[in-house]
Short mmCIF file of C-alpha atoms in Angstrom, two decimals:
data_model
loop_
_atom_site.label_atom_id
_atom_site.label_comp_id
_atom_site.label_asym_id
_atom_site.label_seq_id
_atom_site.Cartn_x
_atom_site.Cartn_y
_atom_site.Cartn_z
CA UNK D 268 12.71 -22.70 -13.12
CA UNK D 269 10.74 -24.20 -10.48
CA UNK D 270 8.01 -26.52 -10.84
CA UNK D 271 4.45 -26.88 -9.06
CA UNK D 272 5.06 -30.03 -7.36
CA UNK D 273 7.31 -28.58 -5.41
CA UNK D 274 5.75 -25.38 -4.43
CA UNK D 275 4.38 -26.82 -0.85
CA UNK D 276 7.92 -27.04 0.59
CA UNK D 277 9.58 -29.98 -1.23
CA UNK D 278 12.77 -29.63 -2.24
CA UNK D 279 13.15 -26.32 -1.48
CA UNK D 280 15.98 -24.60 0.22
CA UNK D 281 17.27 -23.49 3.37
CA UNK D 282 20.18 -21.62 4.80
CA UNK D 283 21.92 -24.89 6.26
CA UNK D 284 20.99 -27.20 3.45
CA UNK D 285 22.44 -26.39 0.30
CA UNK D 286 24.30 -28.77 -1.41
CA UNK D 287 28.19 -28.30 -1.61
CA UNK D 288 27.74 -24.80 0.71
CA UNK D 289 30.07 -22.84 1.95
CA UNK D 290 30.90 -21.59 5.30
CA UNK D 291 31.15 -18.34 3.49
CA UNK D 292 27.71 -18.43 1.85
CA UNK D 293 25.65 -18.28 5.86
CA UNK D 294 27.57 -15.35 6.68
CA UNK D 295 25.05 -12.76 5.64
CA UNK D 296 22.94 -11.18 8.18
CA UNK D 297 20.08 -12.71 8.87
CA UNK D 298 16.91 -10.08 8.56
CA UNK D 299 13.63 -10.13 8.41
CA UNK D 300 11.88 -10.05 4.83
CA UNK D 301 9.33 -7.94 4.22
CA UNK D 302 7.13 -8.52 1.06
CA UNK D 303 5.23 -6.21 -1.04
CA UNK D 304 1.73 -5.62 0.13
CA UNK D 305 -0.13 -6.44 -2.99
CA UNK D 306 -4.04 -7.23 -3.25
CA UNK D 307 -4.37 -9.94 -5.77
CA UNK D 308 -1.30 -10.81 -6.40
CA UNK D 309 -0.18 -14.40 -7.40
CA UNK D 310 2.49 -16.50 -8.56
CA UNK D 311 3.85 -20.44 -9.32
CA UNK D 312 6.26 -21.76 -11.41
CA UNK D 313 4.50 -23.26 -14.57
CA UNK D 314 7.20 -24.80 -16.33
CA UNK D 315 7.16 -22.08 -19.34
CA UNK D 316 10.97 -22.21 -19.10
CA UNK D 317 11.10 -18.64 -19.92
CA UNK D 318 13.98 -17.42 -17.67
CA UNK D 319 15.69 -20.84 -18.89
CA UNK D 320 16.19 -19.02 -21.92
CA UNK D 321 16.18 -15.21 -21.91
CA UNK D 322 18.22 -14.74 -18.18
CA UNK D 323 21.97 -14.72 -18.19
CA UNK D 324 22.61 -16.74 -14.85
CA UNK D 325 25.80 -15.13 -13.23
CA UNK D 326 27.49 -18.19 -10.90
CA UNK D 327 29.43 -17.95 -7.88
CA UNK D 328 32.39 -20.15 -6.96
CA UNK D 329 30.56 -22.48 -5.00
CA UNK D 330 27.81 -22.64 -7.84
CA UNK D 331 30.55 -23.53 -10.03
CA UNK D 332 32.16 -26.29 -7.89
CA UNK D 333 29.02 -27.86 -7.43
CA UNK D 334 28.97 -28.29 -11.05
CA UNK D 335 32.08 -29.55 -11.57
CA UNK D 336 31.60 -32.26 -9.13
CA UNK D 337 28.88 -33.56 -11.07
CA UNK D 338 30.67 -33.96 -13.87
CA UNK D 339 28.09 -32.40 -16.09
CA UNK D 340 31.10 -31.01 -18.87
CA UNK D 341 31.24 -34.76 -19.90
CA UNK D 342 27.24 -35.32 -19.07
CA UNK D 343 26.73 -32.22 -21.31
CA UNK D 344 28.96 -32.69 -23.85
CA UNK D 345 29.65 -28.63 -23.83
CA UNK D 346 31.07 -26.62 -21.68
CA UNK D 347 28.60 -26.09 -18.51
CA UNK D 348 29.53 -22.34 -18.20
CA UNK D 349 31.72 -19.86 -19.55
CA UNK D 350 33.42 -16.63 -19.10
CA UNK D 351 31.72 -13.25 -19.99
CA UNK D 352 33.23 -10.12 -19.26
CA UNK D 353 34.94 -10.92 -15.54
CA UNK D 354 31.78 -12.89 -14.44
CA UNK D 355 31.28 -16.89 -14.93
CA UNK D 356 27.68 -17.32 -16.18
CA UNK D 357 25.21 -20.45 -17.53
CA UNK D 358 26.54 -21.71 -21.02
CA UNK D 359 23.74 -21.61 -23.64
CA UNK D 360 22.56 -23.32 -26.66
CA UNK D 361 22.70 -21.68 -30.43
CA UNK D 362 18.82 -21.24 -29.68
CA UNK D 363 19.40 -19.03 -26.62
CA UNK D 364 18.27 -21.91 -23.86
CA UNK D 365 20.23 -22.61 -21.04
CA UNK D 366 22.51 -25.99 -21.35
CA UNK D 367 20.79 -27.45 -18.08
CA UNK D 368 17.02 -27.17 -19.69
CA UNK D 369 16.14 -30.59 -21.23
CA UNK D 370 13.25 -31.18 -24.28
CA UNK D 371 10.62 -31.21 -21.84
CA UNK D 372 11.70 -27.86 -19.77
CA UNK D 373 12.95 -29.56 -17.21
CA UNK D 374 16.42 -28.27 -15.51
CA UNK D 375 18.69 -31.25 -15.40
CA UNK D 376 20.24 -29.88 -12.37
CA UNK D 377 16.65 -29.70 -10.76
CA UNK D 378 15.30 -33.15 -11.39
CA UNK D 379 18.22 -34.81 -10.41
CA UNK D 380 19.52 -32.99 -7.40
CA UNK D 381 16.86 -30.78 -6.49
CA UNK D 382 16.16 -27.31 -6.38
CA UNK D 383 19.22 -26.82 -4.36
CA UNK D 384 21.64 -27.68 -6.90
CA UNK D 385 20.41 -24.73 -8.85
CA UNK D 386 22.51 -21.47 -9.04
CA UNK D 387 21.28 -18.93 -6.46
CA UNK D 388 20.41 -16.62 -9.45
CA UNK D 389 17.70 -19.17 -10.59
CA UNK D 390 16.28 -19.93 -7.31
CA UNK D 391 15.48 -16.70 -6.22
CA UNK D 392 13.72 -15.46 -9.60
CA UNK D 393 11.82 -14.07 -9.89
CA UNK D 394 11.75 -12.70 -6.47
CA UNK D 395 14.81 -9.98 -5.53
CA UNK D 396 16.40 -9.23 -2.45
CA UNK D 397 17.35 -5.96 -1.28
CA UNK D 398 18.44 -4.56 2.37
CA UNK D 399 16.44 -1.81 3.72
CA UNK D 400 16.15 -0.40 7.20
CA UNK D 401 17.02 -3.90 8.91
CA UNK D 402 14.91 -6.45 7.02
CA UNK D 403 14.98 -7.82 3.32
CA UNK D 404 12.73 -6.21 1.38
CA UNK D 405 11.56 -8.12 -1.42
CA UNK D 406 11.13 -7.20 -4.92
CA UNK D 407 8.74 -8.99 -7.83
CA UNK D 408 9.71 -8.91 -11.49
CA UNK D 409 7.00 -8.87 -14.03
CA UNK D 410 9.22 -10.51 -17.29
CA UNK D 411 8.28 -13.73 -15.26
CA UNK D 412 4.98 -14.64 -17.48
CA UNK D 413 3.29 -15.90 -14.11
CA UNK D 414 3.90 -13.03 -12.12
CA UNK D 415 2.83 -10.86 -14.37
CA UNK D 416 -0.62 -12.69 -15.12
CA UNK D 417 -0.78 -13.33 -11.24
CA UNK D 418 -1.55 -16.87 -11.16
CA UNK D 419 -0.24 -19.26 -8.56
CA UNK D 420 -0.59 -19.47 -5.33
CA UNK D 421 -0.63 -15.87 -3.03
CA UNK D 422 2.69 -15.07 -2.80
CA UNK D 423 2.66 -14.69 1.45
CA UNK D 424 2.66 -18.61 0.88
CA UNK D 425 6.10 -17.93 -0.53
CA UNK D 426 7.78 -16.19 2.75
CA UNK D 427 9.12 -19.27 4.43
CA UNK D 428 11.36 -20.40 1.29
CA UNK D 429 12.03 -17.11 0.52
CA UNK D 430 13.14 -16.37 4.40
CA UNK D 431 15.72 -19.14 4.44
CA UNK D 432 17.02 -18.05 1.08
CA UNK D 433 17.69 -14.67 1.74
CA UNK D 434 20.50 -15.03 4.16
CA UNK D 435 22.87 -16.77 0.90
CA UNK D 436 21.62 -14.76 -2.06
CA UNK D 437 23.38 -11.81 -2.01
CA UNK D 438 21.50 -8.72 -3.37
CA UNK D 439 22.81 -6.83 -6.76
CA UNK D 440 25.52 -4.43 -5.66
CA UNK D 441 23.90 -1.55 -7.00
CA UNK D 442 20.86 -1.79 -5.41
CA UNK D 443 22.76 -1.70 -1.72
CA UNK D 444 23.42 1.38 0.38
CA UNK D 445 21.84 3.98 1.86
CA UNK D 446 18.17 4.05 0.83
CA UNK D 447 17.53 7.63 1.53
CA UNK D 448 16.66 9.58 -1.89
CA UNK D 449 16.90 13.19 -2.73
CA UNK D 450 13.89 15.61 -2.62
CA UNK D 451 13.06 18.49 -5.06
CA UNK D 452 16.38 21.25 -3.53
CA UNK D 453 19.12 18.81 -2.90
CA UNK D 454 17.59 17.89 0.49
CA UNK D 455 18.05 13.92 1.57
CA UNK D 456 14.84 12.30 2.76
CA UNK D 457 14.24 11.28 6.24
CA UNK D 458 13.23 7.40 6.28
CA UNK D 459 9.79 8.73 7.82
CA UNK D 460 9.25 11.11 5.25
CA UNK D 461 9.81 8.34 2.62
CA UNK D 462 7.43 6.60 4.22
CA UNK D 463 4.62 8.96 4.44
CA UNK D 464 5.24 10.10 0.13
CA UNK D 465 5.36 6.13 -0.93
CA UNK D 466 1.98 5.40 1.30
CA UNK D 467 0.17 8.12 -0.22
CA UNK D 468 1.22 7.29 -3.72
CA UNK D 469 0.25 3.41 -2.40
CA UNK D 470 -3.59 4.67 -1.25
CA UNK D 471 -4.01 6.53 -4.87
CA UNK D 472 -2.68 3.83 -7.03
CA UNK D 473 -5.05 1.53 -5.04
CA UNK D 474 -8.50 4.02 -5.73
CA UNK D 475 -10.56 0.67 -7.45
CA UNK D 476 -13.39 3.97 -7.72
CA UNK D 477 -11.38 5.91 -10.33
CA UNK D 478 -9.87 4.33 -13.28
CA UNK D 479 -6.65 3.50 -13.91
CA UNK D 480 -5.67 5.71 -16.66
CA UNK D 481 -6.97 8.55 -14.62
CA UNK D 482 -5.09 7.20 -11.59
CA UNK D 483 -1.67 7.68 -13.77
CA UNK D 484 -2.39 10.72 -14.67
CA UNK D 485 -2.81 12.19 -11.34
CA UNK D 486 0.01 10.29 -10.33
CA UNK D 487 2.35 11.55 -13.02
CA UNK D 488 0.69 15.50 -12.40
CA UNK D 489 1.29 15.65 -8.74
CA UNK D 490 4.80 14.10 -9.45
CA UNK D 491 4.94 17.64 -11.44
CA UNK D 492 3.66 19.64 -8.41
CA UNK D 493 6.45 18.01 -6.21
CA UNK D 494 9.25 18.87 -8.75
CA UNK D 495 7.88 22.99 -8.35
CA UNK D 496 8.12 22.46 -4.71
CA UNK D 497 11.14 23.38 -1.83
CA UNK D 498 11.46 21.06 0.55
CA UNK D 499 13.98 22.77 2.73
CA UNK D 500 12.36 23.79 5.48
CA UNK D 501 9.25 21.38 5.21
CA UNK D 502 10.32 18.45 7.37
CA UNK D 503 8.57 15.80 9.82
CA UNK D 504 4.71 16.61 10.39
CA UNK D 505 4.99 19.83 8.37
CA UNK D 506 6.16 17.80 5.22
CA UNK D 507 3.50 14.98 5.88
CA UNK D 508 0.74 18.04 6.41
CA UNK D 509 2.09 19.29 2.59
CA UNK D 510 1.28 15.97 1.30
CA UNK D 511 -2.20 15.78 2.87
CA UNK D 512 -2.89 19.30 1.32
CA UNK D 513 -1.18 18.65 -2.04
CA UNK D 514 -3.37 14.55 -2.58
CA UNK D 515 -6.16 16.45 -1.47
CA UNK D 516 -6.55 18.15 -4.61
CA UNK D 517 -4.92 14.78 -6.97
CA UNK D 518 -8.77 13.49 -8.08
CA UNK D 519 -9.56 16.32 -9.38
CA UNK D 520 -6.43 16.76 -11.49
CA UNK D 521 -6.90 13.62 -12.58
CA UNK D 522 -10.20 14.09 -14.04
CA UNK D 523 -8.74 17.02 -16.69
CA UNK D 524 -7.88 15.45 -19.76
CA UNK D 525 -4.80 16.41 -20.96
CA UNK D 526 -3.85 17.72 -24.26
CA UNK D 527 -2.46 15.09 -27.25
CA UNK D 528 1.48 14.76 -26.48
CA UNK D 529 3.28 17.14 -28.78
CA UNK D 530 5.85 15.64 -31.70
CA UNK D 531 8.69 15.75 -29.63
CA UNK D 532 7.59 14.46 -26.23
CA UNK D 533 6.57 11.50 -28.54
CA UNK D 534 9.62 10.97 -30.21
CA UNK D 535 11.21 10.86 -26.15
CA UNK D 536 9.04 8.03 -25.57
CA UNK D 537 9.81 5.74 -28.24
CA UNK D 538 13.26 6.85 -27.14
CA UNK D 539 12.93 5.60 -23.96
CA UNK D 540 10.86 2.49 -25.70
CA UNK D 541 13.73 1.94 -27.32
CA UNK D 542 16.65 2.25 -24.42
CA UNK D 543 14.58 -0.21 -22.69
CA UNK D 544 13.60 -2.51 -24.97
CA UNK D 545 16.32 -3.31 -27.37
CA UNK D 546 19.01 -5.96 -25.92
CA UNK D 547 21.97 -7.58 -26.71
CA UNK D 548 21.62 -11.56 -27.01
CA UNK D 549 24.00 -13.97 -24.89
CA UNK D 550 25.79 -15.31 -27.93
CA UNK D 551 25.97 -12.01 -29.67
CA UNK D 552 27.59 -10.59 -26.42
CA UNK D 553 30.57 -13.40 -26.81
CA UNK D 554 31.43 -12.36 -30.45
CA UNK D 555 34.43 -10.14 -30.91
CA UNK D 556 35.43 -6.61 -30.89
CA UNK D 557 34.37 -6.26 -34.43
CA UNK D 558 31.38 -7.22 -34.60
CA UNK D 559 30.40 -5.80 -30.93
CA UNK D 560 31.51 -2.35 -32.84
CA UNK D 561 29.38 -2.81 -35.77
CA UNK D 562 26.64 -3.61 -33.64
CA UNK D 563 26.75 -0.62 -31.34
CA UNK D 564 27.02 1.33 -34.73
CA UNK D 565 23.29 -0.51 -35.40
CA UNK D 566 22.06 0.49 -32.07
CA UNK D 567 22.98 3.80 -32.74
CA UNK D 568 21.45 3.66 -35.98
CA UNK D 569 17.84 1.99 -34.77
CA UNK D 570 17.74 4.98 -31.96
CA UNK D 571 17.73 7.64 -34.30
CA UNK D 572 15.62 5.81 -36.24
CA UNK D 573 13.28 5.48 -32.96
CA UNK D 574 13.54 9.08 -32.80
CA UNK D 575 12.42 9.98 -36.01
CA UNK D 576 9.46 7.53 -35.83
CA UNK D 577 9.16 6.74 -39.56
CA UNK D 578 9.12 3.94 -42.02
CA UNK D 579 9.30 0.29 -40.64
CA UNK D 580 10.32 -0.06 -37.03
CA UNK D 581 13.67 -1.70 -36.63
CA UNK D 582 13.74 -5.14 -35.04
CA UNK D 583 13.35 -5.80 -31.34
CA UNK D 584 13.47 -8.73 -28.86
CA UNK D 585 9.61 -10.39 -28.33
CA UNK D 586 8.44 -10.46 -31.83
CA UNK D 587 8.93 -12.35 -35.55
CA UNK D 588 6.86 -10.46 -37.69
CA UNK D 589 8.31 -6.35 -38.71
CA UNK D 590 5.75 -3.25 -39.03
CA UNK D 591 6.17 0.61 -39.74
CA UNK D 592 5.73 3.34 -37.08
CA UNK D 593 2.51 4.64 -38.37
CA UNK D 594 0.76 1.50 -38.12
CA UNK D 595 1.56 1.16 -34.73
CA UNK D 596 0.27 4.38 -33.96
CA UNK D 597 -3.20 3.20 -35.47
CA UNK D 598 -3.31 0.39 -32.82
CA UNK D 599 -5.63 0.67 -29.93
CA UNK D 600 -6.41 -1.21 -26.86
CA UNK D 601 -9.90 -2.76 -25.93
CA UNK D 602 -11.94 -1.44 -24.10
CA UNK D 603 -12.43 -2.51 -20.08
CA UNK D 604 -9.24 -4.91 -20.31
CA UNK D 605 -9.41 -6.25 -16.59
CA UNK D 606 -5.87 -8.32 -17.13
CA UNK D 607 -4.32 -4.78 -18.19
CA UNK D 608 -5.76 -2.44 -16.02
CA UNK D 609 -5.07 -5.08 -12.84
CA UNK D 610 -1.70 -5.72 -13.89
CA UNK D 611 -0.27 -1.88 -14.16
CA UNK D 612 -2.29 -1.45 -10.13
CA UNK D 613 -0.26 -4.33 -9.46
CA UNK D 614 3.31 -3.57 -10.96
CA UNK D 615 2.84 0.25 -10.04
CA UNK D 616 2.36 -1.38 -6.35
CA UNK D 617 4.95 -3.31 -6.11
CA UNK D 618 7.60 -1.24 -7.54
CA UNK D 619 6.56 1.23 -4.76
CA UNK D 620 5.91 -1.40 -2.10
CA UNK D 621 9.53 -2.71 -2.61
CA UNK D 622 11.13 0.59 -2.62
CA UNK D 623 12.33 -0.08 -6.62
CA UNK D 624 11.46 3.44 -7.83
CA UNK D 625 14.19 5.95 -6.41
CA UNK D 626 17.66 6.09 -4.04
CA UNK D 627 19.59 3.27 -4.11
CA UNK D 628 16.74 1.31 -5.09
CA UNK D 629 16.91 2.84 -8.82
CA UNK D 630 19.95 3.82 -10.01
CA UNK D 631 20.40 6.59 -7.08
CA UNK D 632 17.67 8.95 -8.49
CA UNK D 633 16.37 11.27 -7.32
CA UNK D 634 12.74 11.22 -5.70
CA UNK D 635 10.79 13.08 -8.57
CA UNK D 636 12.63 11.61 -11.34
CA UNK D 637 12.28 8.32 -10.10
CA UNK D 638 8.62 8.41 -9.36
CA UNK D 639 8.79 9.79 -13.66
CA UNK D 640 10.29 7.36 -14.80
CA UNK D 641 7.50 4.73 -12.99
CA UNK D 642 4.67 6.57 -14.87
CA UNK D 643 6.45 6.81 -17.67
CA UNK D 644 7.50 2.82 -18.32
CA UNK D 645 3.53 2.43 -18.30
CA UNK D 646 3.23 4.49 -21.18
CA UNK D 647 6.22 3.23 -22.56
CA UNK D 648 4.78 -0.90 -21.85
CA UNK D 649 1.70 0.71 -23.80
CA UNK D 650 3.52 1.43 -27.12
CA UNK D 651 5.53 -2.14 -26.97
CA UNK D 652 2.19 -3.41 -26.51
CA UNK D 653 0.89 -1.93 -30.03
CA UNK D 654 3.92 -2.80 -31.45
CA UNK D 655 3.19 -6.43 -30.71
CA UNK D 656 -0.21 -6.26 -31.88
CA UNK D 657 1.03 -4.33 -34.87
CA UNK D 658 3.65 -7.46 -35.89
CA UNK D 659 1.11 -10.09 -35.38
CA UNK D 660 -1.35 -7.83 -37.86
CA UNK D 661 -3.63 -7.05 -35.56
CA UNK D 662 -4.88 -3.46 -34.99
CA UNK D 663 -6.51 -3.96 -31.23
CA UNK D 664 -4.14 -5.22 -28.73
CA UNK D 665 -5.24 -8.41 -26.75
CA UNK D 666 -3.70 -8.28 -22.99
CA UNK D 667 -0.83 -11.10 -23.86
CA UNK D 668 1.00 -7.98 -25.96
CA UNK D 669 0.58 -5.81 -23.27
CA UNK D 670 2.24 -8.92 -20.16
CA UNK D 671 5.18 -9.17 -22.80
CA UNK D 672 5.78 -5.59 -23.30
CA UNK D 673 5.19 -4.91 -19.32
CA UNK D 674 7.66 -7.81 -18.90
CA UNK D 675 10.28 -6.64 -21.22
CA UNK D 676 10.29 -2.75 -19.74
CA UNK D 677 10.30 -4.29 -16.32
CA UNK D 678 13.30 -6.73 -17.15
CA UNK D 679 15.25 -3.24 -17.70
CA UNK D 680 13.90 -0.70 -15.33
CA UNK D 681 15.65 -2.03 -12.26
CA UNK D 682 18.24 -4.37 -14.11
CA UNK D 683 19.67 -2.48 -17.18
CA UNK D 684 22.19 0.24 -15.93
CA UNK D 685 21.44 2.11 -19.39
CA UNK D 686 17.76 2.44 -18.09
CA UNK D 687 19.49 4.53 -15.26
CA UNK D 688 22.34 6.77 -17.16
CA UNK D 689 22.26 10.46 -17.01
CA UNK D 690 20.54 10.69 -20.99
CA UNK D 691 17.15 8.73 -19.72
CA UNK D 692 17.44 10.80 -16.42
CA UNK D 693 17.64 14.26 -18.27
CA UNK D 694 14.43 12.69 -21.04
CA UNK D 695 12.38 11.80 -18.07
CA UNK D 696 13.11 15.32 -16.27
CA UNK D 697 11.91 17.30 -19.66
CA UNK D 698 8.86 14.46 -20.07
CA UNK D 699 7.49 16.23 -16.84
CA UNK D 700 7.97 19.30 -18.15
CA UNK D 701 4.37 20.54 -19.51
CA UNK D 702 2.43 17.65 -18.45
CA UNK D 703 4.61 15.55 -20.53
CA UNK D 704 4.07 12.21 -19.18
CA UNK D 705 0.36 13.08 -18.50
CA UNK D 706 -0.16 13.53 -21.83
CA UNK D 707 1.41 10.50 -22.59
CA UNK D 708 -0.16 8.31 -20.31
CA UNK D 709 -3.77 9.62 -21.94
CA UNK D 710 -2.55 8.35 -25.42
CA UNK D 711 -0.63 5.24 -24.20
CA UNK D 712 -1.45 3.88 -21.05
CA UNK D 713 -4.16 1.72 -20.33
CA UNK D 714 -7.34 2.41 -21.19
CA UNK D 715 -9.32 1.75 -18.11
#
């Protein structure tokens, strides 16, 4: 958590000032960072304290030592972390808050040390760091309530903090390595060739003259028409000319309406609603082999249930209330929503921007299922979004619905490793099968 006060510079960190650092903890490269290009977008800490309770903060050794020395087991009264799985993580409360976050919000370790006393896993959210072609390239995530409703200061104004942190905060493992994804035939990606497919996706996502739902669908169609095509001898200014041909013809696929998803290629969605959705609290993660087995029995239970799409929708993380599949399916969004329609121009842009949406950015897909899967967690955001609504009893949605069901797909897409298994690979591959996610997008996404 940060707070405003300190968002001009004090307090905040930089690669020779941490408290209690390490020698070991400078010895990452020092790149350039490169942020996402984003009109509009926005962000400041306002205190809502909502990674304080839904993150699990994983600690290094030096994070842990710098605990230690301030005595905060006795201060605390608890333990200050504990072991899960092989990593050392942020103890919690029975409510789910972290043991640091006092009555009023507040981190304890914040007020009285400063921001630099904080793990490295707090500081840098809800900003990610990730190591492409020489510089950092930064990512945004959208569970943050404040990114997501873009308000704050422009986040260029965040570059200099974020430039001395990125030398000690590591990225996530998985999203390291070579950042060169496959195309339709097997055939690796030149970095140019990357380059030229993201910017074009970049220029249509950005059309303010067509709306957004129509945008998606275009998007998600000539995602289709790349799948159909062989890439193996179209490389360098032949594969850029095959672009220029192919987006030359994306408005006017966009403006065919497509036909009402079919049975199944609903059922896929609340599927993938439901792999990306569901999650496993911090304390129920601690409890023992039993009752992790009964639960996984649940899980399996709720996904068929998912599948099936009938009778009263089993419980999820975001809401208190319960409803039944069929009234969610009555649920519609308003008209013109400017919040909505600005925030999926805005995610969509980012997650391309920042290189999030295929090779080792995603799990290791593939181009074309990657860029699928994007679409898709639009359409899937919409049907969280009714299901909100639909536990709160209201049949129109009202755009805070829709920034907690963006934030809770987004919290998985990049993060979750069961958003990127081989089962949500294969549903995403037949969703683009007959205009799947097209069709999906028309019934689900937004309705601008």
């Amino acid at each position: 958590m940060r707070y405003p006060l300190l968002r001009e510079g004090a307090g905040r960190c930089s690669a020779s000032g941490v408290r209690g650092q390490s020698a070991s903890m400078t010895r990452t490269k020092s790149l350039p960072v490169v942020m996402p290009r984003v009109a509009g977008q926005r962000w400041a800490c306002h205190a809502c304290a909502y990674c304080c309770r839904e993150l699990v903060v994983s600690l290094s050794a030096e994070d842990r030592e710098r605990i230690d020395r301030g005595g905060w087991r006795e201060r605390l009264g608890v333990e200050p972390y504990v072991r899960l799985g092989r990593k050392w993580v942020l103890n919690k409360t029975p409510d789910g808050a972290c043991v640091f976050l006092d009555p009023e919000n507040r981190c304890r370790l914040h007020a009285e040390f400063g921001e630099e006393a904080k793990p490295l896993d707090c500081r840098r959210y809800p900003f990610t760091f990730r190591p492409v072609g020489g510089t950092w390239r930064v990512g945004l995530r959208f569970d943050c309530p404040s990114m997501a409703r873009s308000q704050g200061e422009p986040i260029r104004q965040s570059v200099s903090w974020l430039r001395a942190l990125a030398p000690i905060a590591p990225p996530e493992k998985k999203m390291c390595g070579e950042d060169r994804a496959r195309l339709p035939g097997g055939r690796r990606a030149q970095p140019e060739e990357i380059d030229v497919l993201v910017d074009r996706f970049l220029r249509w996502i950005g059309r303010e003259d067509v709306p957004i739902r129509r945008r998606m669908i275009g998007a998600a169609r000539m995602t289709g028409t790349l799948a159909a095509a062989r890439f193996k001898k179209v490389r360098g200014s032949r594969f850029r000319e095959l672009l220029d041909l192919l987006f030359g013809v994306i408005e006017r696929e966009a403006e065919k309406d497509p036909r009402p998803p079919a049975p199944r290629q609903k059922a896929m969605l609340r599927q993938f609603v439901f792999a990306h959705a569901e999650s496993v609290s911090f304390h129920e993660m601690r409890r023992g082999l039993g009752f992790r087995l009964a639960r996984r029995f649940r899980q399996l239970t709720d996904a068929r249930r998912f599948r099936q799409g009938r009778g009263i929708v089993p419980p999820l993380p975001g809401a208190t209330g319960s409803t039944s599949f069929e009234t969610v399916e009555r649920v519609r969004f308003p008209k013109d929503d400017t919040l909505v329609d600005d925030l999926c121009r805005r995610y969509l842009t980012v997650r391309l921007e920042s290189r999030t949406v295929f090779g080792s950015g995603f799990h290791g897909w593939p181009v074309v299922a990657g860029l699928g899967a994007l679409w898709l967690t639009v359409a899937a955001a919409g049907w969280l979004a009714r299901w909100h609504a639909a536990c709160a009893g209201r049949d129109l949605c009202i755009s805070h619905d829709f920034v907690a069901a963006m934030g809770r797909i987004d919290a998985a897409a990049t993060h979750l490793p069961a958003a990127g298994s081989s089962a949500e690979r294969l549903r995403v591959s037949y969703l683009q099968e007959d205009d799947g996610i097209a069709r999906l997008i028309s019934v689900y996404g937004p309705p601008g």
